[in-house]
CSV table of C-alpha atoms and ligand atoms in Angstrom, one decimal:
chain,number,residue,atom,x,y,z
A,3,UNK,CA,-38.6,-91.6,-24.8
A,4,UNK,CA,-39.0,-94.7,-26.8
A,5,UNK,CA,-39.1,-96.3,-30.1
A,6,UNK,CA,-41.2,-94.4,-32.6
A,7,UNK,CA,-41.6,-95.9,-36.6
A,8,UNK,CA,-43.8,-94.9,-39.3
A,9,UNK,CA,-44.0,-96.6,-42.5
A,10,UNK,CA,-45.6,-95.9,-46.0
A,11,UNK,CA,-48.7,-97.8,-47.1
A,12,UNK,CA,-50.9,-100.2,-46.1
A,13,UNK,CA,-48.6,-103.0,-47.6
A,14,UNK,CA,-45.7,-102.2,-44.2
A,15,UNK,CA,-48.5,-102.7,-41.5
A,16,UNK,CA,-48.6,-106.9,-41.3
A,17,UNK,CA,-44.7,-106.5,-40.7
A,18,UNK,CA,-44.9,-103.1,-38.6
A,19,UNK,CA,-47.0,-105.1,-36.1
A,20,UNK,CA,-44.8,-108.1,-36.2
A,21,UNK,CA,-41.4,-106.5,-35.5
A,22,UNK,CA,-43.3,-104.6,-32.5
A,23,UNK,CA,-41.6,-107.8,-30.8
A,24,UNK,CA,-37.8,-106.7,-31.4
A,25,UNK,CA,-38.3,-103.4,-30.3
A,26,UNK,CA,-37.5,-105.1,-26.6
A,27,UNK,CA,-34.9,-107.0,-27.5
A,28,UNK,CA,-31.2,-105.7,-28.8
A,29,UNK,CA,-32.0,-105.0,-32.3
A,30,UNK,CA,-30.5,-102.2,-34.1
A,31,UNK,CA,-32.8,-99.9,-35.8
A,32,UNK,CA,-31.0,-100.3,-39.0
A,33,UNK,CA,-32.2,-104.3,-38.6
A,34,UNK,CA,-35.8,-103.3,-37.7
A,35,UNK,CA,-36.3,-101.0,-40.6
A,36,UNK,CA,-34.2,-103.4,-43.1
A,37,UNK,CA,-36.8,-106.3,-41.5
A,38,UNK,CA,-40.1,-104.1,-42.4
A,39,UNK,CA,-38.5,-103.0,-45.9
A,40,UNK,CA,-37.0,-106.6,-47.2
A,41,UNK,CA,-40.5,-108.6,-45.7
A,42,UNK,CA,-42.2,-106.2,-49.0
A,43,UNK,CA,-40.2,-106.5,-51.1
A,44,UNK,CA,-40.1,-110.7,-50.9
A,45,UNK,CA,-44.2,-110.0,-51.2
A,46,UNK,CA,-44.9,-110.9,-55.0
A,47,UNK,CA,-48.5,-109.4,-54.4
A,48,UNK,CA,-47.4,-105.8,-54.5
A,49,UNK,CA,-46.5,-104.7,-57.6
A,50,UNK,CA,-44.2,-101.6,-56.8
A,51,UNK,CA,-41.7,-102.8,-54.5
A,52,UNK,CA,-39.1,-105.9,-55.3
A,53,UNK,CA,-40.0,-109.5,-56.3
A,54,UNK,CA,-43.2,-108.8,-58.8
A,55,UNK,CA,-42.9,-105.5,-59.2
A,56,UNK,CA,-44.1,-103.9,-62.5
A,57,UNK,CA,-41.0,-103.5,-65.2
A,58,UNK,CA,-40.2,-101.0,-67.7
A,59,UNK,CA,-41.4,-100.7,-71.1
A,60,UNK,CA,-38.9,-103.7,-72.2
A,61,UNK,CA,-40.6,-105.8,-69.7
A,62,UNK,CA,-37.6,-105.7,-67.5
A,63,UNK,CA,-37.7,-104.6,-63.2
A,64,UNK,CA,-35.2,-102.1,-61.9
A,65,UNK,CA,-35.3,-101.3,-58.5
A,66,UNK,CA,-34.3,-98.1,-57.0
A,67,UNK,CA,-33.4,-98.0,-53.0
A,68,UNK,CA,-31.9,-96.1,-50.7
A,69,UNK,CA,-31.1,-95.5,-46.8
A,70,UNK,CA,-29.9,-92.8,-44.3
A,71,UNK,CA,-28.4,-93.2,-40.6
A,72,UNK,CA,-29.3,-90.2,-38.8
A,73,UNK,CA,-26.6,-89.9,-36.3
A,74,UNK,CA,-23.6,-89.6,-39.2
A,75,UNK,CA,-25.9,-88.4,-42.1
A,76,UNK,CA,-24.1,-91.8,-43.7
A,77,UNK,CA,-26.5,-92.7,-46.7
A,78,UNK,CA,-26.2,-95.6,-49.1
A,79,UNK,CA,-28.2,-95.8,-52.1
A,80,UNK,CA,-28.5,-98.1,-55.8
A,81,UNK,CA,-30.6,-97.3,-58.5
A,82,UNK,CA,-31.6,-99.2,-61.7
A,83,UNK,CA,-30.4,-102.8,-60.9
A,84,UNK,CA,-32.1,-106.3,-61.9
A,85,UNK,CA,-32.2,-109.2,-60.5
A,86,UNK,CA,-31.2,-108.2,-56.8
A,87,UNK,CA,-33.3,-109.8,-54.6
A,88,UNK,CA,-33.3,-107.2,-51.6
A,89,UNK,CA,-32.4,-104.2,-52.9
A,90,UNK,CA,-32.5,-102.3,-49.4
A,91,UNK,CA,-29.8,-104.3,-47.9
A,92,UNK,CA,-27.1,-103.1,-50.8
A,93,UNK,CA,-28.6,-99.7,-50.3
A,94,UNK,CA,-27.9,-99.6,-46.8
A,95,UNK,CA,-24.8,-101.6,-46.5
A,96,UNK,CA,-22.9,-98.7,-48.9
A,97,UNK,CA,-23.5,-95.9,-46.1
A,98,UNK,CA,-20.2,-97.4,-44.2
A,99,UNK,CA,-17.4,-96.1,-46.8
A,100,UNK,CA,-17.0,-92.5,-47.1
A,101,UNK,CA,-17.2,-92.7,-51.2
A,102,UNK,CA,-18.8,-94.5,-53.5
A,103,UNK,CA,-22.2,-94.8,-51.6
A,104,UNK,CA,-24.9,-93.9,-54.3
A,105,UNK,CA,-24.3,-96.8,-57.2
A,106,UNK,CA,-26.3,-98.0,-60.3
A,107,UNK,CA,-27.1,-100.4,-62.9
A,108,UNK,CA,-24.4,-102.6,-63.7
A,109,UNK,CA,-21.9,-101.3,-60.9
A,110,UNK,CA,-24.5,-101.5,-58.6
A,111,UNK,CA,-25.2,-105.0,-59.5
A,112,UNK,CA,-21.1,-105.9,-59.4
A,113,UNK,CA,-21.1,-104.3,-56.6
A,114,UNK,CA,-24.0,-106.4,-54.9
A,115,UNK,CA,-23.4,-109.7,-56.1
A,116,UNK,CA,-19.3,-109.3,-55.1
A,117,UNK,CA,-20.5,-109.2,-52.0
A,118,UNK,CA,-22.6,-111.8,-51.6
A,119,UNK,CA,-25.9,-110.2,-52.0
A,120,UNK,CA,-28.9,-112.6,-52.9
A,121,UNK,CA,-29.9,-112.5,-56.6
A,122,UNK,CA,-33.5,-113.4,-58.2
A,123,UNK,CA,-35.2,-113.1,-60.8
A,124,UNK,CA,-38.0,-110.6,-60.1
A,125,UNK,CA,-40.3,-110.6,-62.5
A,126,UNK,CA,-43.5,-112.8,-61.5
A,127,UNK,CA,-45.9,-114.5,-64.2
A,128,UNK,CA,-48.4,-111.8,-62.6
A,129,UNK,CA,-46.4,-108.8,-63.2
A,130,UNK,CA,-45.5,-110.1,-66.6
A,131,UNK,CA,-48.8,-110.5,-67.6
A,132,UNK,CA,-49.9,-106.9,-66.8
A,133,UNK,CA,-47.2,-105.9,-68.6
A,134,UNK,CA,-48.0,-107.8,-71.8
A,135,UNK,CA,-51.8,-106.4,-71.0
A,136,UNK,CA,-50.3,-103.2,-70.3
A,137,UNK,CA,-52.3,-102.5,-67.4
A,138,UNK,CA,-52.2,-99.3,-65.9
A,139,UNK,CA,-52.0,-100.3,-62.5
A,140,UNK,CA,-52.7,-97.4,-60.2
A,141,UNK,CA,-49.1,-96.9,-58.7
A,142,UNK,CA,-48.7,-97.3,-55.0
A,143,UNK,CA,-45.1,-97.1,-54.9
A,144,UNK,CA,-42.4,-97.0,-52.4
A,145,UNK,CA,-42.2,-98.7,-49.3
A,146,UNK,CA,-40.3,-96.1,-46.7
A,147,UNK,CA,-39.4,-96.5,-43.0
A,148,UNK,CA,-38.2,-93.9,-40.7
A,149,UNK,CA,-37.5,-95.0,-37.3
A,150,UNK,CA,-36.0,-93.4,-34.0
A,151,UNK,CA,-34.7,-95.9,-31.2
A,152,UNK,CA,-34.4,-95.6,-27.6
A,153,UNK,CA,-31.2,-93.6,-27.8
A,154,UNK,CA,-32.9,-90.8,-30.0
A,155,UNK,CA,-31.0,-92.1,-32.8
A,156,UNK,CA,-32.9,-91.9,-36.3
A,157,UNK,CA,-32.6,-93.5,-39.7
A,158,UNK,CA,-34.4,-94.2,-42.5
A,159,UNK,CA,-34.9,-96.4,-46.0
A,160,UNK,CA,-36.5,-96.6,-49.2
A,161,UNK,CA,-37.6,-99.3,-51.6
A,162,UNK,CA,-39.5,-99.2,-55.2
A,163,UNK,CA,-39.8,-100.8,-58.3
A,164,UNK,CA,-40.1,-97.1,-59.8
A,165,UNK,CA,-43.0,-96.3,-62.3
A,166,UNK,CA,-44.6,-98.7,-64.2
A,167,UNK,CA,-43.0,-98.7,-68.5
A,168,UNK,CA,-40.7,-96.3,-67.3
A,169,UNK,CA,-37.8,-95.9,-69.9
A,170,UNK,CA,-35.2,-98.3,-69.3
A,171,UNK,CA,-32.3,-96.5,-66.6
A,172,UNK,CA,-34.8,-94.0,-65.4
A,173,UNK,CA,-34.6,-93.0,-61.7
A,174,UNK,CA,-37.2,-91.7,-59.7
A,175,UNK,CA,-36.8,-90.2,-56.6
A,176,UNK,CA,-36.5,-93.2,-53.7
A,177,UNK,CA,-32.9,-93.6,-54.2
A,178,UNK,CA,-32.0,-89.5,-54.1
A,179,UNK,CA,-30.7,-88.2,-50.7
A,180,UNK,CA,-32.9,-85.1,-50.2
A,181,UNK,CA,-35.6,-86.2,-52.3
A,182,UNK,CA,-36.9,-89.8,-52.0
A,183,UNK,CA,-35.5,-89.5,-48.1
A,184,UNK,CA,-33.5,-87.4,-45.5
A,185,UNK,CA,-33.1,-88.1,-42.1
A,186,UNK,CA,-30.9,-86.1,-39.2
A,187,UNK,CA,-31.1,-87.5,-35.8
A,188,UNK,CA,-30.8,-83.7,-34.4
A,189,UNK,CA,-33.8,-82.8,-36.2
A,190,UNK,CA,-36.3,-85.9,-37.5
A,191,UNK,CA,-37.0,-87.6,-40.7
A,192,UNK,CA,-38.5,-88.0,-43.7
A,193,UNK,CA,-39.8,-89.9,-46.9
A,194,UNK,CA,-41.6,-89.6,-50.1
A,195,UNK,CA,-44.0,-92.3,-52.5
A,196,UNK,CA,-45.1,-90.5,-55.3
A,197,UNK,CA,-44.6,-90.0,-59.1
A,198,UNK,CA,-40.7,-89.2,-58.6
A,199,UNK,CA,-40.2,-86.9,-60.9
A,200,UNK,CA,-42.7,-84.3,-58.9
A,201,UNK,CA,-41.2,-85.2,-55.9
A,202,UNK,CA,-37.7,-84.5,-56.8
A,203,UNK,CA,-38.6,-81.1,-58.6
A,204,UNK,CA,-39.3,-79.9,-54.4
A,205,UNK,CA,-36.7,-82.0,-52.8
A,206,UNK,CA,-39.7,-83.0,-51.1
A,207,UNK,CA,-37.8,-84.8,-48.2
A,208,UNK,CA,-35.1,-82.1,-47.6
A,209,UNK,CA,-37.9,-79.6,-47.7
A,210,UNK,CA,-39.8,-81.4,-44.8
A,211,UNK,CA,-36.5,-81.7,-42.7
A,212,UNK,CA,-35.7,-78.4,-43.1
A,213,UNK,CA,-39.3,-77.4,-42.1
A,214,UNK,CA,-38.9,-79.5,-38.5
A,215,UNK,CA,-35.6,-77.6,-38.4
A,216,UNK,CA,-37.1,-74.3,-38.1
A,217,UNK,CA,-39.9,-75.6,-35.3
A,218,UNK,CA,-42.6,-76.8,-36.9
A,219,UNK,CA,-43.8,-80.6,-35.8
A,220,UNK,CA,-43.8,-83.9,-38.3
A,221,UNK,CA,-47.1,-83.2,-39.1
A,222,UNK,CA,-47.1,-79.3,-39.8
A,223,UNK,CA,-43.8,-80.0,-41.1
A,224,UNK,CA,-45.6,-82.2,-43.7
A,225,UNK,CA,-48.4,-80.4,-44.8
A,226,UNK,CA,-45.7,-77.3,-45.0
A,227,UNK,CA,-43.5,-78.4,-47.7
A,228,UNK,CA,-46.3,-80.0,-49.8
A,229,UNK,CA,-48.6,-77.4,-49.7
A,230,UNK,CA,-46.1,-74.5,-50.4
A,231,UNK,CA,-44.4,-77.3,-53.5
A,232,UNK,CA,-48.2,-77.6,-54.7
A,233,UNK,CA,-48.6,-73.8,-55.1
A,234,UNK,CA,-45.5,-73.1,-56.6
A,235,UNK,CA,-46.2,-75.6,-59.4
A,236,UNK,CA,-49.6,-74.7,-59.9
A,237,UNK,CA,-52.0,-77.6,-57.5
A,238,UNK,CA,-50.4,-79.7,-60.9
A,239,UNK,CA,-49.0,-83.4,-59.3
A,240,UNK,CA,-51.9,-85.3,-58.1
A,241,UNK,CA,-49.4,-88.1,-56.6
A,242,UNK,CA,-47.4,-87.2,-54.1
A,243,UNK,CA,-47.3,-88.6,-50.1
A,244,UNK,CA,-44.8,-87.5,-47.3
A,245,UNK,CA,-44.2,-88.9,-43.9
A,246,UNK,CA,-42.2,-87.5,-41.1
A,247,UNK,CA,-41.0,-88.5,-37.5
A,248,UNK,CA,-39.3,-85.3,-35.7
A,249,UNK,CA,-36.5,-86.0,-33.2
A,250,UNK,CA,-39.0,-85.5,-30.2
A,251,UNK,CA,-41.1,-89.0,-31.6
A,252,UNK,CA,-44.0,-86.5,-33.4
A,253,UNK,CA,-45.1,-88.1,-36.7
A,254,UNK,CA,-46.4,-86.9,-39.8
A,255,UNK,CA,-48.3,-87.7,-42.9
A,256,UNK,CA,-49.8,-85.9,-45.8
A,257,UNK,CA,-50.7,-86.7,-49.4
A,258,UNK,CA,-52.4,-85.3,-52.5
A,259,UNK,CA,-54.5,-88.4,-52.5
A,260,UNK,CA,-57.5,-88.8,-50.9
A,261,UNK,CA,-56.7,-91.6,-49.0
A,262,UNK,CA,-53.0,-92.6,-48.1
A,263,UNK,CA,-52.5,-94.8,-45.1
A,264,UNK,CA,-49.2,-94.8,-42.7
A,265,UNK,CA,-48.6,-97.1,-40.0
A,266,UNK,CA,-47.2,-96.3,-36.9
A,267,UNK,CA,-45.5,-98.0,-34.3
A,268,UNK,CA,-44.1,-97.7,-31.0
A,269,UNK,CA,-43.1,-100.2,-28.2
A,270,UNK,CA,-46.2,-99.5,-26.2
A,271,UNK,CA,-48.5,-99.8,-28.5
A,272,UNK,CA,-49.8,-102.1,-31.4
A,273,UNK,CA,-49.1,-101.0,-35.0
A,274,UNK,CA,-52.3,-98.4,-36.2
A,275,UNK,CA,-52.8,-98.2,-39.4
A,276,UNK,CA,-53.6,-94.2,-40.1
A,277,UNK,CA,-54.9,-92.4,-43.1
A,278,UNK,CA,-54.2,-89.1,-44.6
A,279,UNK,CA,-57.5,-87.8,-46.1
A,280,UNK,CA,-56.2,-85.4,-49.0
A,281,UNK,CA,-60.0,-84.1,-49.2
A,282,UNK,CA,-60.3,-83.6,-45.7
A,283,UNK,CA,-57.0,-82.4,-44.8
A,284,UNK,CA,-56.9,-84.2,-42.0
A,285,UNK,CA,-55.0,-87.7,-40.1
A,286,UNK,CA,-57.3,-90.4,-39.0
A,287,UNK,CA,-56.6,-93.8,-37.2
A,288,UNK,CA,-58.6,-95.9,-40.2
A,289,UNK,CA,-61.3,-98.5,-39.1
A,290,UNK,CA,-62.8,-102.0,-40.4
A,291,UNK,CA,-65.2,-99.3,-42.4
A,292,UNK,CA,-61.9,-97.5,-44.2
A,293,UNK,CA,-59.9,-100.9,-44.3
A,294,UNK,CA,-63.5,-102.8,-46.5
A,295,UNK,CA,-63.5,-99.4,-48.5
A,296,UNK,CA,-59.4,-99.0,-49.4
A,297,UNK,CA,-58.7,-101.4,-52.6
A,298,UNK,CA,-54.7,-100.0,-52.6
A,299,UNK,CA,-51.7,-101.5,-51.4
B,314,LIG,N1,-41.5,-92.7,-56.2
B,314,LIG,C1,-40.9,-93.7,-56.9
B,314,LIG,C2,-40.6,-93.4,-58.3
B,314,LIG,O1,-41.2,-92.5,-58.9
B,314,LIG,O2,-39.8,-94.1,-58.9
C-alpha cells in the first residue's frame, strides 16, 4: 500500500499536485504535509490561513495550528500568536518533548522566535481593508492535511487564521487535539474546518476516529459523527466539514455545506480535486463545470 493524502479546500490542491513529486523520493510525511500546509499559509490571497488572513475585531491576526504523528499519538499545537510567519512548523516541532506541547499567545510566540522561527507581519493591505470595511467574508477556514506513507504511518496538521472579528485570544477548534484534528496510525485520521466553536461542542475529529475504530470506513465514518452531532444539536450549525483517511488508505469527506471540495492524492495518481455535495449527500470528483461555478477558496 502506498501514499494516500487528503487535504481541505480548494486552496491545498495547486500544492497537493506539486508535492505528488516527493512522494518518490525520501521525504518524511511530516515534510510533505508541513510543505502543503506552509505553501497556504505564505498565499496572501486566502484570507483564513497565515499571511493575509482576516484579524480580530482590533484588527490584529492570530493564528491557531496544530499537528499529530500517528505512530506516538505525539501532538504539538499553538494558539493565538501574531506575527509568526508559519505557524504549522512551531505547531509541529512541539510534538517531540513529552510536556509543554499545546502553547499560546505570548509563550507561544517566545517560544517560536527562541527558536529561530520566521516572524512577519501578517496582516496584508487587503485583509486590512476588509476589516476597516468590515466585510463579512464568507469563512473558508482551515487548511488540514492528513497523510499515511508507505510504511502505514499516519499524521496530520492544521492551520487557520480563526474567525473573522473574533474577540482578541479566542481559540477555535484547529489547534484542539480531538477537535480540530486526531490521527492514530492503528486506526486513520481526521480533521475539521468549520465555525470552531460547533465543532468542538462534538469533538468532531475524535468522534470520526473513534467511528473508523469500531469498523466503519473514512467515508461512513464521516457522515457518522456529523450526522449523529447534527441531530443532537438540533440540524443548528450550518458550517461544519470533516475529512478522514482510515489506516487501510479509504478517504472521507462530508460537510454541511453544499459544496466543500477535498483534494486527494496518492503516488499513482494526479491530485483530484473532490466535492462533498451537502444537498446531495454524496462525493464527486468536481469538473471544469463545478471548478467555473465554485467562487470559495
Ligand atoms: N475552524 C477554525 C476556527 O473556528 O477558528
Amino acid at each position: 500500500m502506498g501514499y494516500k493524502l487528503i487535504s481541505t479546500w480548494k486552496m491545498s490542491y495547486h500544492k497537493m499536485g506539486e508535492v505528488k513529486r516527493m512522494l518518490k523520493k525520501k521525504y518524511s510525511l511530516q515534510e510533505i504535509i508541513e510543505t502543503v500546509i506552509t505553501d497556504v499559509e505564505n498565499n496572501p490571497d486566502f484570507h483564513s490561513v497565515g499571511f493575509g488572513g482576516l484579524p480580530n475585531r482590533e484588527g490584529v491576526v492570530e493564528l491557531d495550528a496544530g499537528y499529530m504523528d500517528g505512530d506516538s499519538l505525539a501532538f504539538g499545537a499553538i494558539s493565538a500568536v501574531r506575527n509568526i510567519k508559519n505557524p504549522i512548523l512551531v505547531a509541529s516541532s512541539l510534538i517531540k518533548d513529552r510536556t509543554n506541547n499545546y502553547l499560546t499567545g505570548k509563550g507561544a510566540e517566545k517560544y517560536a522566535k527562541e527558536n529561530g522561527f520566521k516572524t512577519r507581519k501578517m496582516l496584508t493591505k487587503k485583509a486590512q481593508e476588509k476589516y476597516l470595511n468590515k466585510v463579512k467574508e464568507e469563512s473558508h477556514d482551515t487548511v488540514c492535511v492528513i497523510g499515511k506513507d508507505l510504511n502505514g504511518s499516519m499524521a496530520v496538521g492544521v492551520s487557520t487564521s480563526g474567525l473573522f472579528m473574533k474577540h482578541p485570544g479566542r481559540v477555535g477548534d484547529s489547534p484542539i487535539i480531538g477537535s480540530g484534528f486526531y490521527c492514530d496510525s492503528q486506526i486513520g485520521g481526521a480533521a475539521a474546518t468549520g465555525v470552531g466553536e460547533d465543532i468542538m461542542r462534538g469533538c468532531l475529529s475524535i468522534s470520526v476516529v473513534n467511528y473508523m475504530k469500531q469498523g466503519l470506513d473514512a467515508q461512513k465514518a464521516c457522515e457518522r459523527a456529523l450526522f449523529t452531532y447534527l441531530e443532537r444539536v438540533n440540524n443548528k450549525p450550518d458550517e461544519i466539514s470533516l475529512i478522514a483517511l482510515d489506516k487501510d488508505g479509504n478517504y472521507g469527506g462530508c460537510s454541511t455545506l453544499e459544496d466543500f471540495p477535498f483534494v486527494v492524492l496518492d503516488e499513482n495518481n494526479e491530485a483530484k480535486l473532490m466535492a462533498y455535495k451537502g444537498k446531495e449527500k454524496r462525493v464527486i470528483e468536481t469538473d471544469d463545470q463545478w471548478l467555473a461555478n465554485y467562487k470559495g477558496d
